[in-house]
């Protein structure tokens, strides 16, 4: 019977949060592994065990677990049930380790035993040595403690032990859901999907909000937003995307306010509409992909003026990152190729040749007097469309 033993970073767990964290991680793993014939997912002391069915495809389990935040590392493991007589347990371990290394290509190896329950009457080092000697005799290979080709991991629990020979990296972070919900403003660009990813990695459930230029532009940006949410959904398993027609709202801003302030006024209006949706969804913050100084709307002055339109905290996880760093991460997550597809971003609609880079709150507020803000917010909310995404689909 094969198992997957999953480890999380102990350091992430502080006191009373621990059961909450474990419970959430178990739940997220169950959902992520749906339809793969998993027998059970349960919390053991300090780790989580997934028991695979006979037909469960390990490759798929591997790729899904690799996207569950909170997982530090994991391995496919063989269970060994421990006997009252330690010598008998050791013999069982030897035979399971022998099978596990059979046919593997390696020249050097080490055994690394961890006892979660110290009552087993041999120390970890004793077990390392006994099993190591057995593997040497069986295969003729050498022990190397520094840089072994193969590490044979043995985890000793109370009634059973687990043997594994290959460790997979998890994505780290915190289980999605333990940090509440946030509303992520998602453009079709490179940055905002990365910002959303980083918040999900810190345990937030992301609700996505995209403003598109229809009826003045094609559907392209809207379709990109859908594709991006689809790519991000495996990390949180279920996503909601609000699509808001913004073209008409922009047209009214253009009619009612001076040209240089348009970009900031658009952004303030996005904040207000997103905030209203965020409250309905129970989100505690808004998230944007702003990076300091990147474009006109992201100067120190304008960031403050945009943020002032919302009462909820505005989080900007990319604020101190360079474009190259953000792009690298977008490539790793898999959103980059979609983000660079050409589109008609609503932000470029009716944009003046020289947008103001240093707006002043008093001046901006004065220029908003010519607009019926409540009516514009209402219009955005009424025309919002909701799309839902599930993984596995
Ligand atoms: P991105 O790559 O995320 O588009 P950017 O560098 O192009 O970012 P801006 O276009 O100024 O910067 O957008 C800054 C942030 O404002 C975006 O990261 C996003 O969070 C939000 N935003 C911009 N346009 C939209 C939109 N059409 N719908 C939703 N949010 C948007
Ligand atoms: Mg953009």
CSV table of C-alpha atoms and ligand atoms in Angstrom, one decimal:
chain,number,residue,atom,x,y,z
A,1,UNK,CA,0.0,0.0,0.0
A,2,UNK,CA,1.6,3.3,-1.1
A,3,UNK,CA,1.3,6.5,0.9
A,4,UNK,CA,2.4,10.0,0.4
A,5,UNK,CA,4.0,11.6,3.5
A,6,UNK,CA,3.6,15.4,3.4
A,7,UNK,CA,5.6,17.8,5.5
A,8,UNK,CA,4.9,21.4,6.3
A,9,UNK,CA,7.3,24.0,7.8
A,10,UNK,CA,7.0,23.7,11.5
A,11,UNK,CA,8.2,27.3,11.8
A,12,UNK,CA,5.0,28.5,10.1
A,13,UNK,CA,3.0,27.1,13.0
A,14,UNK,CA,2.7,29.1,16.2
A,15,UNK,CA,1.0,27.5,19.2
A,16,UNK,CA,-2.8,27.6,18.9
A,17,UNK,CA,-2.7,28.1,15.1
A,18,UNK,CA,-1.4,24.6,14.6
A,19,UNK,CA,-4.6,22.6,14.6
A,20,UNK,CA,-6.3,25.2,12.4
A,21,UNK,CA,-3.4,25.1,9.9
A,22,UNK,CA,-3.3,21.3,9.8
A,23,UNK,CA,-7.0,21.0,9.5
A,24,UNK,CA,-7.1,23.4,6.6
A,25,UNK,CA,-4.2,21.7,4.9
A,26,UNK,CA,-5.8,18.3,5.2
A,27,UNK,CA,-9.0,19.7,3.7
A,28,UNK,CA,-7.2,21.4,0.8
A,29,UNK,CA,-5.3,18.2,0.0
A,30,UNK,CA,-8.5,16.2,-0.1
A,31,UNK,CA,-10.1,18.7,-2.5
A,32,UNK,CA,-7.0,18.9,-4.6
A,33,UNK,CA,-6.7,15.2,-5.0
A,34,UNK,CA,-10.4,14.7,-5.9
A,35,UNK,CA,-11.1,12.0,-8.6
A,36,UNK,CA,-7.7,10.2,-8.2
A,37,UNK,CA,-9.0,7.3,-6.1
A,38,UNK,CA,-7.3,8.4,-2.9
A,39,UNK,CA,-8.3,6.2,0.1
A,40,UNK,CA,-7.7,8.7,2.8
A,41,UNK,CA,-6.0,11.9,3.9
A,42,UNK,CA,-5.2,12.1,7.6
A,43,UNK,CA,-3.0,14.1,10.0
A,44,UNK,CA,-0.3,12.1,11.8
A,45,UNK,CA,1.9,13.8,14.4
A,46,UNK,CA,3.8,16.5,12.6
A,47,UNK,CA,3.0,15.4,9.1
A,48,UNK,CA,0.1,14.4,6.8
A,49,UNK,CA,-0.5,11.0,5.2
A,50,UNK,CA,-2.3,10.5,1.9
A,51,UNK,CA,-3.1,6.8,1.3
A,52,UNK,CA,-3.2,6.0,-2.4
A,53,UNK,CA,-5.6,3.5,-4.0
A,54,UNK,CA,-4.2,0.8,-6.2
A,55,UNK,CA,-5.1,2.7,-9.3
A,56,UNK,CA,-4.0,6.1,-8.1
A,57,UNK,CA,-1.6,7.7,-10.7
A,58,UNK,CA,1.4,9.0,-8.7
A,59,UNK,CA,2.4,11.5,-11.4
A,60,UNK,CA,-0.9,13.2,-11.1
A,61,UNK,CA,-0.8,13.2,-7.3
A,62,UNK,CA,2.7,14.7,-7.5
A,63,UNK,CA,1.7,17.6,-9.8
A,64,UNK,CA,-1.4,18.4,-7.7
A,65,UNK,CA,0.3,18.3,-4.3
A,66,UNK,CA,3.1,20.5,-5.7
A,67,UNK,CA,0.5,23.3,-6.0
A,68,UNK,CA,-1.1,23.0,-2.5
A,69,UNK,CA,0.2,25.9,-0.5
A,70,UNK,CA,1.4,24.9,3.0
A,71,UNK,CA,3.3,21.8,1.7
A,72,UNK,CA,7.0,22.2,2.3
A,73,UNK,CA,8.0,18.8,0.8
A,74,UNK,CA,6.6,15.3,0.3
A,75,UNK,CA,7.5,11.8,-0.8
A,76,UNK,CA,6.0,8.7,-2.0
A,77,UNK,CA,6.5,6.3,0.9
A,78,UNK,CA,6.1,2.6,1.8
A,79,UNK,CA,4.7,1.9,5.3
A,80,UNK,CA,6.2,-0.6,7.6
A,81,UNK,CA,4.3,-1.7,10.7
A,82,UNK,CA,6.4,-1.8,13.7
A,83,UNK,CA,6.5,-4.9,15.9
A,84,UNK,CA,6.8,-5.3,19.7
A,85,UNK,CA,10.3,-6.8,19.1
A,86,UNK,CA,12.6,-4.0,17.8
A,87,UNK,CA,14.8,-6.6,16.0
A,88,UNK,CA,11.8,-7.8,14.1
A,89,UNK,CA,11.0,-4.2,13.1
A,90,UNK,CA,14.5,-3.6,11.9
A,91,UNK,CA,14.3,-6.8,9.8
A,92,UNK,CA,11.1,-5.5,8.2
A,93,UNK,CA,12.7,-2.1,7.6
A,94,UNK,CA,15.6,-3.8,5.9
A,95,UNK,CA,13.4,-5.7,3.6
A,96,UNK,CA,11.3,-2.7,2.6
A,97,UNK,CA,14.4,-0.6,2.1
A,98,UNK,CA,15.9,-3.4,0.0
A,99,UNK,CA,12.9,-3.3,-2.3
A,100,UNK,CA,12.8,0.5,-2.5
A,101,UNK,CA,16.4,0.7,-3.7
A,102,UNK,CA,16.2,-2.2,-6.0
A,103,UNK,CA,16.9,-1.2,-9.6
A,104,UNK,CA,17.8,2.5,-8.7
A,105,UNK,CA,20.8,4.0,-10.3
A,106,UNK,CA,23.2,5.4,-7.6
A,107,UNK,CA,26.8,5.2,-6.5
A,108,UNK,CA,26.6,6.8,-3.0
A,109,UNK,CA,23.8,7.0,-0.5
A,110,UNK,CA,22.9,7.8,3.0
A,111,UNK,CA,20.2,6.8,5.4
A,112,UNK,CA,18.4,9.5,7.3
A,113,UNK,CA,16.1,8.4,10.1
A,114,UNK,CA,13.8,10.6,12.1
A,115,UNK,CA,12.0,9.4,15.2
A,116,UNK,CA,8.7,11.2,15.8
A,117,UNK,CA,8.2,8.9,18.8
A,118,UNK,CA,11.4,8.4,20.9
A,119,UNK,CA,10.1,5.3,22.6
A,120,UNK,CA,11.6,3.1,19.8
A,121,UNK,CA,14.5,1.6,21.7
A,122,UNK,CA,17.2,2.4,19.0
A,123,UNK,CA,18.4,5.9,18.3
A,124,UNK,CA,18.1,7.4,14.8
A,125,UNK,CA,21.8,7.0,14.4
A,126,UNK,CA,21.6,3.3,15.3
A,127,UNK,CA,18.9,2.8,12.7
A,128,UNK,CA,20.9,4.7,10.1
A,129,UNK,CA,23.9,2.5,10.7
A,130,UNK,CA,22.1,-0.8,10.7
A,131,UNK,CA,20.1,0.0,7.5
A,132,UNK,CA,23.2,1.6,5.9
A,133,UNK,CA,25.2,-1.6,6.5
A,134,UNK,CA,22.4,-3.7,5.0
A,135,UNK,CA,22.2,-1.5,1.9
A,136,UNK,CA,26.0,-1.7,1.5
A,137,UNK,CA,26.0,-5.4,1.7
A,138,UNK,CA,23.0,-5.7,-0.7
A,139,UNK,CA,24.2,-3.3,-3.4
A,140,UNK,CA,27.9,-2.8,-2.9
A,141,UNK,CA,27.4,1.0,-2.9
A,142,UNK,CA,29.2,3.5,-0.7
A,143,UNK,CA,27.8,5.7,2.1
A,144,UNK,CA,28.3,9.5,1.6
A,145,UNK,CA,26.9,11.7,4.3
A,146,UNK,CA,27.8,15.0,2.5
A,147,UNK,CA,26.6,14.6,-1.1
A,148,UNK,CA,24.9,11.3,-1.6
A,149,UNK,CA,23.2,10.4,-4.9
A,150,UNK,CA,20.4,8.8,-3.0
A,151,UNK,CA,18.9,9.6,0.4
A,152,UNK,CA,16.9,6.8,2.1
A,153,UNK,CA,14.5,8.5,4.5
A,154,UNK,CA,13.0,6.6,7.4
A,155,UNK,CA,10.3,8.2,9.6
A,156,UNK,CA,9.6,6.3,12.7
A,157,UNK,CA,6.2,7.0,14.2
A,158,UNK,CA,4.6,5.0,17.1
A,159,UNK,CA,3.1,2.0,15.3
A,160,UNK,CA,4.5,2.4,11.9
A,161,UNK,CA,7.5,3.7,9.9
A,162,UNK,CA,7.6,5.1,6.4
A,163,UNK,CA,10.4,4.6,3.9
A,164,UNK,CA,11.0,6.9,1.0
A,165,UNK,CA,13.8,7.4,-1.5
A,166,UNK,CA,12.9,10.6,-3.3
A,167,UNK,CA,11.7,14.0,-1.9
A,168,UNK,CA,9.6,16.4,-4.0
A,169,UNK,CA,9.5,20.1,-3.3
A,170,UNK,CA,6.2,21.6,-2.3
A,171,UNK,CA,5.3,25.3,-3.0
A,172,UNK,CA,5.7,26.4,0.7
A,173,UNK,CA,3.5,29.2,2.0
A,174,UNK,CA,0.3,28.8,4.1
A,175,UNK,CA,-2.8,26.8,3.3
A,176,UNK,CA,-5.3,28.8,1.2
A,177,UNK,CA,-8.1,29.9,3.4
A,178,UNK,CA,-6.3,30.5,6.7
A,179,UNK,CA,-5.7,34.1,5.9
A,180,UNK,CA,-9.2,35.0,4.8
A,181,UNK,CA,-10.4,36.4,1.5
A,182,UNK,CA,-9.0,39.2,-0.6
A,183,UNK,CA,-10.3,40.9,-3.7
A,184,UNK,CA,-7.6,41.0,-6.4
A,185,UNK,CA,-7.8,43.6,-9.1
A,186,UNK,CA,-6.8,41.6,-12.2
A,187,UNK,CA,-5.8,43.4,-15.4
A,188,UNK,CA,-4.7,41.4,-18.4
A,189,UNK,CA,-1.1,42.4,-17.7
A,190,UNK,CA,1.9,40.5,-16.3
A,191,UNK,CA,1.8,41.9,-12.7
A,192,UNK,CA,-1.6,41.4,-11.2
A,193,UNK,CA,-1.7,37.6,-11.6
A,194,UNK,CA,1.7,37.5,-9.8
A,195,UNK,CA,0.3,39.7,-7.0
A,196,UNK,CA,-2.7,37.4,-6.6
A,197,UNK,CA,-0.5,34.3,-6.6
A,198,UNK,CA,1.6,35.8,-3.8
A,199,UNK,CA,-1.5,36.5,-1.7
A,200,UNK,CA,-2.8,33.0,-2.3
A,201,UNK,CA,0.6,31.7,-1.2
A,202,UNK,CA,0.2,33.5,2.1
A,203,UNK,CA,-3.1,31.7,2.7
A,204,UNK,CA,-5.6,34.1,1.2
A,205,UNK,CA,-8.5,33.0,-1.0
A,206,UNK,CA,-8.5,35.4,-4.0
A,207,UNK,CA,-11.7,36.8,-5.5
A,208,UNK,CA,-10.9,38.3,-8.9
A,209,UNK,CA,-12.2,41.6,-10.3
A,210,UNK,CA,-11.5,42.6,-13.9
A,211,UNK,CA,-12.6,45.8,-15.6
A,212,UNK,CA,-12.9,45.6,-19.3
A,213,UNK,CA,-13.5,48.3,-21.9
A,214,UNK,CA,-16.6,47.0,-23.5
A,215,UNK,CA,-18.6,48.2,-25.3
A,216,UNK,CA,-15.7,50.3,-26.7
A,217,UNK,CA,-13.1,47.5,-27.1
A,218,UNK,CA,-13.1,43.9,-28.1
A,219,UNK,CA,-13.6,41.0,-25.7
A,220,UNK,CA,-9.8,40.3,-25.6
A,221,UNK,CA,-8.9,41.6,-22.2
A,222,UNK,CA,-11.9,39.8,-20.7
A,223,UNK,CA,-10.9,36.5,-22.3
A,224,UNK,CA,-7.3,36.9,-21.0
A,225,UNK,CA,-8.7,37.5,-17.5
A,226,UNK,CA,-10.6,34.3,-17.7
A,227,UNK,CA,-7.6,32.4,-19.0
A,228,UNK,CA,-5.4,33.8,-16.2
A,229,UNK,CA,-8.0,32.8,-13.5
A,230,UNK,CA,-8.1,29.4,-15.0
A,231,UNK,CA,-4.3,29.1,-14.7
A,232,UNK,CA,-4.4,30.3,-11.1
A,233,UNK,CA,-7.3,28.2,-9.9
A,234,UNK,CA,-5.3,24.9,-9.2
A,235,UNK,CA,-3.7,26.8,-6.4
A,236,UNK,CA,-7.0,27.5,-4.6
A,237,UNK,CA,-9.3,25.0,-6.3
A,238,UNK,CA,-12.3,27.3,-6.7
A,239,UNK,CA,-12.3,30.9,-8.0
A,240,UNK,CA,-14.8,33.7,-8.6
A,241,UNK,CA,-14.1,36.3,-11.2
A,242,UNK,CA,-16.2,39.5,-11.5
A,243,UNK,CA,-16.2,41.0,-15.0
A,244,UNK,CA,-17.2,44.7,-15.0
A,245,UNK,CA,-17.9,46.7,-18.1
A,246,UNK,CA,-15.9,49.9,-17.6
A,247,UNK,CA,-16.0,51.6,-21.0
A,248,UNK,CA,-19.2,53.6,-20.3
A,249,UNK,CA,-18.0,54.7,-16.9
A,250,UNK,CA,-14.7,55.9,-18.4
A,251,UNK,CA,-16.6,57.8,-21.0
A,252,UNK,CA,-18.5,59.7,-18.3
A,253,UNK,CA,-15.3,60.4,-16.5
A,254,UNK,CA,-13.9,61.8,-19.8
A,255,UNK,CA,-16.9,64.0,-20.2
A,256,UNK,CA,-16.9,65.2,-16.6
A,257,UNK,CA,-13.2,65.7,-15.6
A,258,UNK,CA,-10.0,67.2,-16.8
A,259,UNK,CA,-7.9,65.1,-19.1
A,260,UNK,CA,-4.6,64.8,-17.2
A,261,UNK,CA,-6.3,63.2,-14.2
A,262,UNK,CA,-8.2,60.5,-16.1
A,263,UNK,CA,-5.9,57.7,-15.2
A,264,UNK,CA,-6.1,58.4,-11.5
A,265,UNK,CA,-9.8,58.9,-11.7
A,266,UNK,CA,-10.3,55.6,-13.5
A,267,UNK,CA,-8.2,53.9,-10.8
A,268,UNK,CA,-10.2,55.5,-8.0
A,269,UNK,CA,-13.4,54.4,-9.6
A,270,UNK,CA,-12.0,50.8,-9.9
A,271,UNK,CA,-11.1,50.9,-6.2
A,272,UNK,CA,-14.7,51.9,-5.2
A,273,UNK,CA,-16.4,49.3,-7.3
A,274,UNK,CA,-14.0,46.6,-6.3
A,275,UNK,CA,-14.4,47.6,-2.6
A,276,UNK,CA,-18.1,47.2,-2.8
A,277,UNK,CA,-17.7,43.7,-4.3
A,278,UNK,CA,-15.1,42.9,-1.7
A,279,UNK,CA,-17.4,43.7,1.1
A,280,UNK,CA,-20.2,41.6,-0.4
A,281,UNK,CA,-17.7,38.7,-0.7
A,282,UNK,CA,-16.4,39.1,2.8
A,283,UNK,CA,-12.9,40.2,1.7
A,284,UNK,CA,-10.7,42.1,4.2
A,285,UNK,CA,-8.4,43.8,1.6
A,286,UNK,CA,-7.9,44.8,-2.0
A,287,UNK,CA,-4.9,43.7,-3.9
A,288,UNK,CA,-3.2,45.3,-6.9
A,289,UNK,CA,-0.1,44.5,-9.0
A,290,UNK,CA,1.4,47.9,-8.6
A,291,UNK,CA,5.2,48.2,-8.5
A,292,UNK,CA,6.6,51.5,-7.4
A,293,UNK,CA,7.4,53.9,-10.2
A,294,UNK,CA,6.6,51.5,-13.1
A,295,UNK,CA,3.9,53.7,-14.8
A,296,UNK,CA,2.1,57.0,-14.3
A,297,UNK,CA,-0.4,55.5,-12.0
A,298,UNK,CA,2.3,54.1,-9.7
A,299,UNK,CA,4.2,57.1,-8.6
A,300,UNK,CA,4.4,57.8,-4.9
A,301,UNK,CA,1.8,60.6,-5.2
A,302,UNK,CA,-0.6,58.7,-7.3
A,303,UNK,CA,-0.6,55.5,-5.3
A,304,UNK,CA,-1.7,57.5,-2.3
A,305,UNK,CA,-4.4,59.3,-4.1
A,306,UNK,CA,-5.8,56.1,-5.7
A,307,UNK,CA,-5.8,54.3,-2.3
A,308,UNK,CA,-7.7,57.0,-0.6
A,309,UNK,CA,-10.8,56.1,-2.6
A,310,UNK,CA,-11.1,52.9,-0.7
A,311,UNK,CA,-11.6,52.2,3.0
A,312,UNK,CA,-10.3,48.6,3.0
A,313,UNK,CA,-6.6,48.1,3.2
A,314,UNK,CA,-4.9,48.1,-0.3
A,315,UNK,CA,-2.2,45.5,-0.5
A,316,UNK,CA,0.5,45.7,-3.1
A,317,UNK,CA,2.6,42.6,-2.8
A,318,UNK,CA,4.9,43.6,-5.8
A,319,UNK,CA,5.6,47.1,-4.7
A,320,UNK,CA,9.3,46.6,-4.2
A,321,UNK,CA,9.9,44.2,-7.1
A,322,UNK,CA,11.5,44.9,-10.5
A,323,UNK,CA,9.8,44.1,-13.7
A,324,UNK,CA,12.4,41.3,-14.3
A,325,UNK,CA,11.7,39.7,-11.0
A,326,UNK,CA,8.0,39.9,-11.6
A,327,UNK,CA,8.3,38.5,-15.1
A,328,UNK,CA,10.4,35.5,-13.8
A,329,UNK,CA,7.8,34.7,-11.4
A,330,UNK,CA,5.0,35.0,-14.0
A,331,UNK,CA,6.9,32.5,-16.1
A,332,UNK,CA,7.2,30.1,-13.2
A,333,UNK,CA,3.5,30.3,-12.4
A,334,UNK,CA,2.6,29.9,-16.0
A,335,UNK,CA,0.6,33.2,-16.5
A,336,UNK,CA,3.3,35.0,-18.6
A,337,UNK,CA,2.4,33.7,-22.0
A,338,UNK,CA,-1.3,34.6,-21.6
A,339,UNK,CA,-0.4,38.0,-20.1
A,340,UNK,CA,1.7,39.1,-23.1
A,341,UNK,CA,-1.0,38.2,-25.7
A,342,UNK,CA,-2.2,41.5,-27.3
A,343,UNK,CA,-5.4,42.9,-26.0
A,344,UNK,CA,-7.2,46.2,-25.7
A,345,UNK,CA,-6.8,47.1,-22.1
A,346,UNK,CA,-9.5,49.5,-20.8
A,347,UNK,CA,-6.8,51.6,-19.1
A,348,UNK,CA,-5.6,52.8,-22.5
A,349,UNK,CA,-9.0,53.9,-23.5
A,350,UNK,CA,-9.3,57.7,-23.7
A,351,UNK,CA,-5.9,58.1,-22.1
A,352,UNK,CA,-4.4,61.6,-22.4
A,353,UNK,CA,-1.0,62.0,-24.0
A,354,UNK,CA,0.5,63.4,-20.7
A,355,UNK,CA,-1.2,61.8,-17.7
A,356,UNK,CA,-0.5,63.5,-14.4
A,357,UNK,CA,2.2,61.7,-12.4
A,358,UNK,CA,1.8,63.9,-9.4
A,359,UNK,CA,-1.8,64.2,-8.5
A,360,UNK,CA,-3.0,66.1,-5.5
A,361,UNK,CA,-5.9,64.8,-3.5
A,362,UNK,CA,-7.7,68.1,-3.1
A,363,UNK,CA,-7.5,68.7,-6.9
A,364,UNK,CA,-8.7,65.2,-7.6
A,365,UNK,CA,-11.6,65.5,-5.2
A,366,UNK,CA,-12.6,68.8,-6.8
A,367,UNK,CA,-12.6,67.2,-10.3
A,368,UNK,CA,-14.7,64.3,-9.0
A,369,UNK,CA,-17.4,66.9,-8.1
A,370,UNK,CA,-18.5,66.9,-11.7
A,371,UNK,CA,-19.3,63.2,-11.5
A,372,UNK,CA,-22.2,61.3,-10.0
A,373,UNK,CA,-19.9,58.8,-8.2
A,374,UNK,CA,-22.7,56.8,-6.6
A,375,UNK,CA,-24.5,56.4,-9.9
A,376,UNK,CA,-21.3,55.2,-11.6
A,377,UNK,CA,-20.5,52.7,-8.8
A,378,UNK,CA,-24.1,51.4,-9.0
A,379,UNK,CA,-23.8,51.1,-12.8
A,380,UNK,CA,-20.6,49.1,-12.5
A,381,UNK,CA,-22.1,46.7,-9.9
A,382,UNK,CA,-25.3,46.2,-11.8
A,383,UNK,CA,-23.6,45.2,-15.0
A,384,UNK,CA,-21.0,43.0,-13.3
A,385,UNK,CA,-20.9,39.4,-14.5
A,386,UNK,CA,-19.7,36.5,-12.4
A,387,UNK,CA,-17.7,33.6,-13.7
A,388,UNK,CA,-16.8,30.6,-11.6
A,389,UNK,CA,-13.9,28.2,-12.0
A,390,UNK,CA,-13.2,24.8,-10.4
A,391,UNK,CA,-10.1,22.6,-10.2
A,392,UNK,CA,-10.2,19.8,-11.0
A,393,UNK,CA,-12.8,20.9,-13.6
B,1,LIG,P1,-0.5,44.8,-14.7
B,1,LIG,O1,0.6,44.1,-15.3
B,1,LIG,O2,-1.1,44.0,-13.5
B,1,LIG,O3,-1.6,45.2,-15.7
B,1,LIG,P2,0.7,47.3,-14.9
B,1,LIG,O4,2.1,47.4,-14.6
B,1,LIG,O5,0.3,47.3,-16.3
B,1,LIG,O6,0.1,46.1,-14.1
B,1,LIG,P3,-1.3,49.3,-14.4
B,1,LIG,O7,-1.9,48.9,-15.7
B,1,LIG,O8,-1.1,50.7,-14.0
B,1,LIG,O9,0.0,48.5,-14.2
B,1,LIG,O10,-2.2,48.6,-13.2
B,1,LIG,C1,-1.8,48.6,-11.9
B,1,LIG,C2,-2.8,47.7,-11.2
B,1,LIG,O11,-4.1,48.2,-11.2
B,1,LIG,C3,-2.8,46.3,-11.8
B,1,LIG,O12,-1.8,45.5,-11.4
B,1,LIG,C4,-4.2,45.8,-11.3
B,1,LIG,O13,-4.1,45.3,-10.0
B,1,LIG,C5,-5.0,47.1,-11.4
B,1,LIG,N1,-5.7,47.2,-12.7
B,1,LIG,C6,-5.3,47.9,-13.8
B,1,LIG,N2,-6.1,47.7,-14.8
B,1,LIG,C7,-7.1,46.9,-14.3
B,1,LIG,C8,-8.3,46.3,-14.9
B,1,LIG,N3,-8.6,46.6,-16.2
B,1,LIG,N4,-9.1,45.5,-14.2
B,1,LIG,C9,-8.7,45.3,-12.9
B,1,LIG,N5,-7.6,45.8,-12.3
B,1,LIG,C10,-6.8,46.6,-13.0
B,2,LIG,MG1,-1.7,46.9,-16.9
